[in-house]
Coordinates of C-alpha atoms (C1' of nucleotides) in Angstrom, one line a residue:
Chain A
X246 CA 1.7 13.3 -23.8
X247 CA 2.7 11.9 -20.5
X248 CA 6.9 12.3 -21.6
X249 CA 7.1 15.6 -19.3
X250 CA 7.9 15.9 -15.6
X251 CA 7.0 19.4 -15.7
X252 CA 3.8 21.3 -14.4
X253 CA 3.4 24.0 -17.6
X254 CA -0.3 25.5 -17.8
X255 CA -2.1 23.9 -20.2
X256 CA -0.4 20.8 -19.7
X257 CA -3.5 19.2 -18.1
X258 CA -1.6 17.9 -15.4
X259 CA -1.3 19.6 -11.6
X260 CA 1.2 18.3 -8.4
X261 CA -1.5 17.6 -6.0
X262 CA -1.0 20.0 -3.1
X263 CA -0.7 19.5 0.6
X264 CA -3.9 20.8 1.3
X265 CA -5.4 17.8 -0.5
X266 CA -3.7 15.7 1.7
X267 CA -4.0 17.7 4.8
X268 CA -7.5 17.0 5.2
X269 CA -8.4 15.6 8.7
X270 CA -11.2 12.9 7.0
X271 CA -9.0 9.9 5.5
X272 CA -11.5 8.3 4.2
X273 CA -12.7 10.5 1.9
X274 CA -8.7 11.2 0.7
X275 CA -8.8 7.3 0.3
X276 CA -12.0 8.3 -2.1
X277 CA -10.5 11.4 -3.8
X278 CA -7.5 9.4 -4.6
X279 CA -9.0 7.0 -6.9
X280 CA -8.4 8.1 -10.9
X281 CA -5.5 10.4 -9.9
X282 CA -1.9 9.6 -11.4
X283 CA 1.0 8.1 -9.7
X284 CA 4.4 9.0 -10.8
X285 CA 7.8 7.6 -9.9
X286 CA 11.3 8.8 -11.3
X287 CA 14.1 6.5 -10.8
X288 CA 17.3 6.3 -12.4
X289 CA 15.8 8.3 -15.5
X290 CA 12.9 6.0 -16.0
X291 CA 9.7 8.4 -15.7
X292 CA 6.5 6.0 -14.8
X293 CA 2.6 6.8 -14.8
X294 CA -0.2 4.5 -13.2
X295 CA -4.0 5.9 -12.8
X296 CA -4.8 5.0 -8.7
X297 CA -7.8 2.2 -9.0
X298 CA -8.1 1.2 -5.7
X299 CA -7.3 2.4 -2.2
X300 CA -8.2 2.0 2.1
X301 CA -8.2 4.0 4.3
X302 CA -6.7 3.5 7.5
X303 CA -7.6 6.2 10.6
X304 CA -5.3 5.9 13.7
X305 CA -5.6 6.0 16.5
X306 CA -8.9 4.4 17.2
X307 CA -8.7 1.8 13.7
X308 CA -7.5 -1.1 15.2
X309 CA -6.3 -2.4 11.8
X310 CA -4.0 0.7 11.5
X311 CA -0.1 0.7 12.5
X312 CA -0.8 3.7 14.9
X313 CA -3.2 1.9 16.3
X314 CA -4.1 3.2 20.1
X315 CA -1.2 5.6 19.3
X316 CA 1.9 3.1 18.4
X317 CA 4.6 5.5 17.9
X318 CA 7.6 3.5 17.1
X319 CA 10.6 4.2 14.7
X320 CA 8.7 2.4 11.6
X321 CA 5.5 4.3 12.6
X322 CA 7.1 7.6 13.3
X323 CA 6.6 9.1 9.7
X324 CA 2.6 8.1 9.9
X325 CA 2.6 11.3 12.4
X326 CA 4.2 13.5 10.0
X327 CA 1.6 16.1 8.2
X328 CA 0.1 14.9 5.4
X329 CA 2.0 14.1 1.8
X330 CA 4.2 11.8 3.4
X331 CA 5.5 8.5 1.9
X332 CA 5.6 5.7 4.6
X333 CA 6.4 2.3 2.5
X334 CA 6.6 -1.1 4.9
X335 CA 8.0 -4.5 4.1
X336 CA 5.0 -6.8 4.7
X337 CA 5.5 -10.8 4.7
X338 CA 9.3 -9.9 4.3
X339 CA 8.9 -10.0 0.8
X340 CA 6.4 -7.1 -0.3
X341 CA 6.9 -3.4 0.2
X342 CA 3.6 -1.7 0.2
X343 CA 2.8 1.7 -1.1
X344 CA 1.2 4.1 1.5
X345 CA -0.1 8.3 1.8
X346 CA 0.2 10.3 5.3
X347 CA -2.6 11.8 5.2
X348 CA -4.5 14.8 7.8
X349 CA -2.2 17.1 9.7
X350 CA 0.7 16.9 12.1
X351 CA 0.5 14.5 14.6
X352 CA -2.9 12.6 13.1
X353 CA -1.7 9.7 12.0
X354 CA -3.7 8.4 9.5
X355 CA -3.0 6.9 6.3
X356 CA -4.2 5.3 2.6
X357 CA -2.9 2.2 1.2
X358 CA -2.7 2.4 -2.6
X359 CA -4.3 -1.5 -3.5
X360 CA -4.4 -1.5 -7.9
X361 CA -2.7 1.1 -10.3
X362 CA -3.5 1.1 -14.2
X363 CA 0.0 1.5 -16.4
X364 CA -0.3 4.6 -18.3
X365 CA 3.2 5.4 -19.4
X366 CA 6.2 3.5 -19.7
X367 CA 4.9 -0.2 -19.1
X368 CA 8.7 -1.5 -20.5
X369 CA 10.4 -0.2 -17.3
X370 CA 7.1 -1.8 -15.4
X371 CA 7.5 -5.5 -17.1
X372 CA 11.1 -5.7 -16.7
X373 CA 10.8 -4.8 -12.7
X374 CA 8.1 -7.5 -12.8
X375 CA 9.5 -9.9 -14.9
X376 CA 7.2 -9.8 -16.8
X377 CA 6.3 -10.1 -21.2
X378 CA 3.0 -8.5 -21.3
X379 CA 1.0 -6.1 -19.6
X380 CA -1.9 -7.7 -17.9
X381 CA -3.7 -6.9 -14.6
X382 CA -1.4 -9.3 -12.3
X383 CA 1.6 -6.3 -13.4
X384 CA 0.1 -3.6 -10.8
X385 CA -2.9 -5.1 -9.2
X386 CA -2.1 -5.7 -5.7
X387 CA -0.3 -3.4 -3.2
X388 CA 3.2 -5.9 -3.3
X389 CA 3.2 -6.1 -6.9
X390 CA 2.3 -2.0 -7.7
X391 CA 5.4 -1.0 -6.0
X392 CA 7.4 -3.4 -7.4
X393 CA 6.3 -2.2 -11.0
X394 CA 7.0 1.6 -10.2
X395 CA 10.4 0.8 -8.4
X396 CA 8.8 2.4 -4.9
X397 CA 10.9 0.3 -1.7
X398 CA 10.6 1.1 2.0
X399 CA 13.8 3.0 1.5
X400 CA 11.9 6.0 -0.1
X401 CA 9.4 6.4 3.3
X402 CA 9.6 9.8 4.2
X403 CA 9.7 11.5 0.4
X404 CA 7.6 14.7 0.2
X405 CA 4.5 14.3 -2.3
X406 CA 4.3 17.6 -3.2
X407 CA 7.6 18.3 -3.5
X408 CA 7.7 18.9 -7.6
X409 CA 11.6 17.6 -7.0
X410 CA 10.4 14.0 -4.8
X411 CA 10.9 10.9 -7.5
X412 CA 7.5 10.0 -6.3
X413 CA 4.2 12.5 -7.0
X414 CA 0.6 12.2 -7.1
X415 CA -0.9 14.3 -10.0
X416 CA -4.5 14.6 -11.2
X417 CA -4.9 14.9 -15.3
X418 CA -8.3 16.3 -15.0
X419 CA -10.1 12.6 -15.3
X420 CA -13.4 12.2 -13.7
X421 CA -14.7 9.4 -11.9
X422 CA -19.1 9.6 -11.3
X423 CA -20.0 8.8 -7.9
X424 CA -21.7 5.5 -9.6
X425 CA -18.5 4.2 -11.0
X426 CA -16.9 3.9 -7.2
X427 CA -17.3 0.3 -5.6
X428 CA -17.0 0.3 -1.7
X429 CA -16.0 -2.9 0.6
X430 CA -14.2 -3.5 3.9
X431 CA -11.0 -3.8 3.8
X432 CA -8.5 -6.7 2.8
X433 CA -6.6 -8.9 4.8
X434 CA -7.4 -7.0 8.5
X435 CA -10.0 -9.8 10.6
X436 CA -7.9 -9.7 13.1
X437 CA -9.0 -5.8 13.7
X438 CA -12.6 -7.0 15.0
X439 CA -15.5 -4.6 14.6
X440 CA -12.8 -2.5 12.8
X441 CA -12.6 -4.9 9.8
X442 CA -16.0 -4.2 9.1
X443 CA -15.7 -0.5 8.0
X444 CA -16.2 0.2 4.3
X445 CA -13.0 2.2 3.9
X446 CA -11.8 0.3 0.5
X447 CA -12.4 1.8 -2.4
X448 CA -11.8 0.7 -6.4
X449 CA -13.0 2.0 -9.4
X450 CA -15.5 -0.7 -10.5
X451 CA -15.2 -2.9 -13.5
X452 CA -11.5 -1.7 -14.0
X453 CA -9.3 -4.7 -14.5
X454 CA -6.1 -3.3 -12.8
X455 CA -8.1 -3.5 -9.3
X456 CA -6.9 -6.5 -6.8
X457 CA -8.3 -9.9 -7.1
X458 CA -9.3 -9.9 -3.3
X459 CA -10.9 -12.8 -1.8
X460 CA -13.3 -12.8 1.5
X461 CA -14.1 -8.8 0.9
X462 CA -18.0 -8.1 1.3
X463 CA -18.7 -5.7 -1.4
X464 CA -21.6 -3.0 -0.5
Chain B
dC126 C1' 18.4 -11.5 22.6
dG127 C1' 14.3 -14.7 21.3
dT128 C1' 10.0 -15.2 19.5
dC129 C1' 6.0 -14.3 16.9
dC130 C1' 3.8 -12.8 12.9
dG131 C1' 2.0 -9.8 9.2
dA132 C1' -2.5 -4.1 5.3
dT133 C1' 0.8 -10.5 0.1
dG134 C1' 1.6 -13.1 -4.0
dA135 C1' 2.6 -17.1 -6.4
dA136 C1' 2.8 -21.8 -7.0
dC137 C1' 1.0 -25.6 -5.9
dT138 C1' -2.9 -29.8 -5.3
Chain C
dG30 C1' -8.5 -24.6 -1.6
dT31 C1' -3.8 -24.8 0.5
dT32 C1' 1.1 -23.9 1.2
dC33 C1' 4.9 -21.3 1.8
dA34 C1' 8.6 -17.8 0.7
dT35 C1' 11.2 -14.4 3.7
dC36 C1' 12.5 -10.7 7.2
dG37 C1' 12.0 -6.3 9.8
dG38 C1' 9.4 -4.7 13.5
dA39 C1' 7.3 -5.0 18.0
dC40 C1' 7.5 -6.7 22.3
dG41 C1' 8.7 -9.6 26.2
dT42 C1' 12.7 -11.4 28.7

DNA sequence: CGTCCGATGAACT
DNA sequence: GTTCATCGGACGT
Protein backbone atom coordinates (compact mmCIF):
# COMPACT_ATOMS: atom_id res chain seq x y z
CA UNK A 1 0.00 0.00 0.00
CA UNK A 2 1.15 3.42 -0.64
CA UNK A 3 4.59 1.89 -2.80
CA UNK A 4 2.78 2.88 -6.22
CA UNK A 5 2.85 6.12 -8.17
CA UNK A 6 0.27 4.81 -10.34
CA UNK A 7 -3.57 5.64 -10.56
CA UNK A 8 -4.94 1.73 -11.31
CA UNK A 9 -8.81 1.28 -10.48
CA UNK A 10 -9.25 -0.19 -7.43
CA UNK A 11 -6.21 1.25 -6.11
CA UNK A 12 -8.15 3.63 -3.77
CA UNK A 13 -6.29 6.43 -4.75
CA UNK A 14 -7.37 9.27 -7.51
CA UNK A 15 -4.91 12.49 -8.95
CA UNK A 16 -7.12 15.25 -7.83
CA UNK A 17 -8.30 17.00 -10.98
CA UNK A 18 -8.24 20.61 -12.07
CA UNK A 19 -11.75 21.10 -11.59
CA UNK A 20 -11.18 20.65 -7.90
CA UNK A 21 -8.94 23.25 -7.89
CA UNK A 22 -10.68 25.44 -10.37
CA UNK A 23 -13.27 26.39 -8.06
CA UNK A 24 -13.72 30.20 -7.80
CA UNK A 25 -14.39 29.90 -3.61
CA UNK A 26 -10.75 29.36 -1.92
CA UNK A 27 -11.90 28.98 1.10
CA UNK A 28 -13.81 26.11 0.81
CA UNK A 29 -10.65 24.43 -1.42
CA UNK A 30 -8.61 25.45 1.75
CA UNK A 31 -11.56 23.12 3.61
CA UNK A 32 -11.72 20.35 0.98
CA UNK A 33 -8.06 19.97 1.17
CA UNK A 34 -7.77 18.92 4.63
CA UNK A 35 -7.29 14.74 4.83
CA UNK A 36 -6.18 14.55 1.17
CA UNK A 37 -2.57 13.09 0.36
CA UNK A 38 0.47 14.96 -0.59
CA UNK A 39 2.95 13.37 -2.76
CA UNK A 40 6.46 14.34 -3.77
CA UNK A 41 8.96 12.33 -6.04
CA UNK A 42 12.45 13.39 -5.95
CA UNK A 43 15.41 11.66 -6.93
CA UNK A 44 13.49 8.25 -6.65
CA UNK A 45 12.38 8.84 -3.12
CA UNK A 46 8.33 8.54 -3.39
CA UNK A 47 6.78 10.54 -0.09
CA UNK A 48 3.12 10.62 1.33
CA UNK A 49 1.71 13.14 4.08
CA UNK A 50 -2.21 13.38 4.81
CA UNK A 51 -2.88 17.59 4.57
CA UNK A 52 -3.95 18.60 8.44
CA UNK A 53 -4.02 22.05 8.19
CA UNK A 54 -4.47 24.75 5.67
CA UNK A 55 -5.51 28.96 4.88
CA UNK A 56 -6.84 30.24 2.55
CA UNK A 57 -5.74 33.30 1.06
CA UNK A 58 -8.25 35.28 -1.60
CA UNK A 59 -6.62 38.12 -3.75
CA UNK A 60 -7.28 40.72 -4.60
CA UNK A 61 -9.26 42.20 -1.80
CA UNK A 62 -7.32 39.90 1.24
CA UNK A 63 -4.96 42.19 2.34
CA UNK A 64 -2.82 39.43 3.84
CA UNK A 65 -2.52 37.76 0.34
CA UNK A 66 0.70 38.36 -2.08
CA UNK A 67 -1.77 39.59 -4.82
CA UNK A 68 -3.03 41.71 -2.72
CA UNK A 69 -4.92 44.88 -4.54
CA UNK A 70 -3.66 42.98 -7.67
CA UNK A 71 0.30 42.84 -7.07
CA UNK A 72 1.46 41.21 -10.16
CA UNK A 73 5.12 40.98 -9.98
CA UNK A 74 7.53 38.25 -11.24
CA UNK A 75 7.27 36.16 -7.76
CA UNK A 76 3.45 36.64 -7.82
CA UNK A 77 2.99 35.93 -11.54
CA UNK A 78 2.20 32.11 -11.08
CA UNK A 79 -0.61 33.05 -8.27
CA UNK A 80 -2.60 34.25 -11.64
CA UNK A 81 -2.14 31.08 -13.38
CA UNK A 82 -5.47 28.64 -13.32
CA UNK A 83 -5.80 26.62 -10.55
CA UNK A 84 -3.36 23.44 -9.75
CA UNK A 85 -0.49 25.52 -9.73
CA UNK A 86 2.61 25.20 -7.33
CA UNK A 87 3.80 28.76 -6.16
CA UNK A 88 6.46 27.97 -3.29
CA UNK A 89 8.14 31.39 -1.64
CA UNK A 90 11.25 31.73 0.60
CA UNK A 91 9.91 33.34 3.68
CA UNK A 92 12.38 34.80 6.52
CA UNK A 93 15.15 33.74 3.89
CA UNK A 94 15.31 30.56 5.48
CA UNK A 95 11.79 28.69 4.93
CA UNK A 96 10.25 27.82 1.61
CA UNK A 97 6.55 27.44 2.11
CA UNK A 98 4.29 25.17 0.39
CA UNK A 99 1.34 26.80 -1.51
CA UNK A 100 -2.02 25.75 -4.13
CA UNK A 101 -3.22 28.22 -7.09
CA UNK A 102 -6.43 27.83 -6.73
CA UNK A 103 -9.87 29.34 -8.95
CA UNK A 104 -9.37 30.03 -12.59
CA UNK A 105 -7.12 32.11 -14.84
CA UNK A 106 -6.38 35.32 -13.79
CA UNK A 107 -8.03 34.90 -9.94
CA UNK A 108 -5.39 34.81 -7.92
CA UNK A 109 -6.05 33.15 -5.05
CA UNK A 110 -4.28 30.64 -3.10
CA UNK A 111 -4.04 27.87 0.04
CA UNK A 112 -1.08 27.60 2.29
CA UNK A 113 -0.53 23.92 3.26
CA UNK A 114 0.31 24.73 7.45
CA UNK A 115 0.73 20.59 9.12
CA UNK A 116 1.09 17.28 7.04
CA UNK A 117 0.83 13.75 8.77
CA UNK A 118 3.85 11.28 7.37
CA UNK A 119 2.23 8.45 5.84
CA UNK A 120 4.87 6.75 3.68
CA UNK A 121 8.44 6.88 3.66
CA UNK A 122 9.27 8.89 6.97
CA UNK A 123 13.30 7.75 6.52
CA UNK A 124 13.64 10.13 3.46
CA UNK A 125 11.48 12.76 5.75
CA UNK A 126 13.97 12.43 9.04
CA UNK A 127 17.01 12.53 7.08
CA UNK A 128 15.84 15.92 5.13
CA UNK A 129 15.05 17.13 8.71
CA UNK A 130 17.72 15.91 10.47
CA UNK A 131 15.91 14.31 12.34
CA UNK A 132 15.94 10.39 14.58
CA UNK A 133 12.34 10.05 15.17
CA UNK A 134 9.16 10.97 13.83
CA UNK A 135 7.32 13.34 16.00
CA UNK A 136 5.01 16.22 15.14
CA UNK A 137 7.97 19.06 15.01
CA UNK A 138 8.95 16.68 11.50
CA UNK A 139 6.01 18.31 9.26
CA UNK A 140 4.05 20.60 11.47
CA UNK A 141 4.63 23.95 10.26
CA UNK A 142 4.61 25.28 6.73
CA UNK A 143 8.90 25.76 6.75
CA UNK A 144 9.48 22.49 8.22
CA UNK A 145 6.60 20.41 5.77
CA UNK A 146 8.46 21.32 2.78
CA UNK A 147 11.61 20.70 4.04
CA UNK A 148 10.46 17.04 4.95
CA UNK A 149 8.98 16.35 1.41
CA UNK A 150 11.99 18.02 -0.47
CA UNK A 151 9.40 20.75 -2.06
CA UNK A 152 11.87 24.31 -2.66
CA UNK A 153 10.73 27.49 -4.37
CA UNK A 154 12.48 26.10 -7.45
CA UNK A 155 9.53 23.71 -8.11
CA UNK A 156 6.81 26.88 -8.33
CA UNK A 157 5.03 26.52 -11.36
CA UNK A 158 4.68 22.36 -11.42
CA UNK A 159 1.31 21.20 -12.62
CA UNK A 160 -0.78 19.30 -9.81
CA UNK A 161 -2.64 17.28 -11.89
CA UNK A 162 -0.16 16.47 -14.14
CA UNK A 163 0.10 12.43 -13.20
CA UNK A 164 4.02 13.14 -14.46
CA UNK A 165 4.63 16.61 -11.84
CA UNK A 166 7.00 15.17 -8.75
CA UNK A 167 4.45 16.84 -6.73
CA UNK A 168 0.52 15.69 -6.63
CA UNK A 169 -2.44 15.99 -4.45
CA UNK A 170 -4.39 12.70 -4.24
CA UNK A 171 -7.43 11.77 -2.12
CA UNK A 172 -7.39 7.86 -0.70
CA UNK A 173 -11.05 8.01 -0.05
CA UNK A 174 -10.57 9.16 3.87
CA UNK A 175 -13.30 11.06 5.36
CA UNK A 176 -13.16 13.92 7.56
CA UNK A 177 -17.10 14.75 9.58
CA UNK A 178 -17.86 18.32 9.45
CA UNK A 179 -17.31 18.08 13.46
CA UNK A 180 -13.70 16.94 13.28
CA UNK A 181 -12.69 20.46 11.31
CA UNK A 182 -11.37 23.26 13.78
CA UNK A 183 -11.57 26.84 12.29
CA UNK A 184 -9.27 30.05 13.37
CA UNK A 185 -7.84 33.13 11.72
CA UNK A 186 -5.02 32.93 10.23
CA UNK A 187 -1.32 32.78 11.52
CA UNK A 188 1.22 35.27 11.42
CA UNK A 189 -0.86 38.10 9.15
CA UNK A 190 -1.90 41.22 11.96
CA UNK A 191 -0.46 43.37 9.82
CA UNK A 192 -3.57 42.58 7.29
CA UNK A 193 -6.12 44.58 9.66
CA UNK A 194 -9.74 43.66 9.53
CA UNK A 195 -8.38 40.94 7.08
CA UNK A 196 -6.52 38.98 9.86
CA UNK A 197 -9.70 38.39 11.34
CA UNK A 198 -11.29 35.97 8.76
CA UNK A 199 -11.57 32.39 9.83
CA UNK A 200 -9.85 31.02 6.69
CA UNK A 201 -7.46 28.48 8.71
CA UNK A 202 -8.44 25.25 8.84
CA UNK A 203 -6.83 21.85 10.75
CA UNK A 204 -8.22 18.73 11.46
CA UNK A 205 -8.66 18.91 15.30
CA UNK A 206 -6.93 16.85 17.84
CA UNK A 207 -4.35 15.65 15.09
CA UNK A 208 -0.86 16.08 16.44
CA UNK A 209 0.81 16.84 13.06
CA UNK A 210 -1.11 20.37 13.09
CA UNK A 211 1.13 23.65 13.83
CA UNK A 212 1.80 24.68 17.33
CA UNK A 213 0.48 28.32 16.49
CA UNK A 214 0.48 30.94 19.12
CA UNK A 215 -1.91 34.18 19.19
CA UNK A 216 -4.66 32.31 16.74
CA UNK A 217 -8.36 32.73 18.16
CA UNK A 218 -9.88 29.45 17.69
CA UNK A 219 -13.84 29.52 16.81
C1' DC B 1 21.43 50.44 -6.11
C1' DG B 2 19.83 50.76 -1.00
C1' DT B 3 16.63 49.72 2.32
C1' DC B 4 13.16 47.35 4.66
C1' DC B 5 11.07 43.22 6.10
C1' DG B 6 8.39 38.89 6.03
C1' DA B 7 2.04 33.61 5.47
C1' DT B 8 8.82 30.79 10.42
C1' DG B 9 11.44 27.90 13.43
C1' DA B 10 14.71 27.00 16.82
C1' DA B 11 17.40 28.11 20.53
C1' DC B 12 17.75 30.71 24.00
C1' DT B 13 16.66 33.13 29.12
C1' DG C 1 8.67 35.14 26.80
C1' DT C 2 12.54 36.73 23.72
C1' DT C 3 16.07 36.70 20.19
C1' DC C 4 17.81 35.89 15.89
C1' DA C 5 19.19 33.33 11.63
C1' DT C 6 19.21 34.64 6.60
C1' DC C 7 17.90 36.42 1.84
C1' DG C 8 14.85 37.36 -2.17
C1' DG C 9 11.36 40.44 -3.35
C1' DA C 10 9.22 44.88 -3.53
C1' DC C 11 9.75 49.43 -3.85
C1' DG C 12 11.80 53.98 -3.66
C1' DT C 13 15.82 56.62 -5.22
Amino acid sequence: MYASNEYTPGSGRELLSESFFQVDDVVQIARDLLGKVLLTQFDGQLCRARIVETEAYRAPDDQASHARNHTRTPRTEIMYARGGHVYVYLCYGIHHLFNVVTGPEDTAHAVLIRGIEPLANTAVMLNRRGMEKVGPQLTAGPGVLSKAMGIRTIHTGLFLPNPASPIKIESDGYLLNPDQIGVSTRVGIAYAGEWALQPWRFFIRANPFVSKAKGINAL
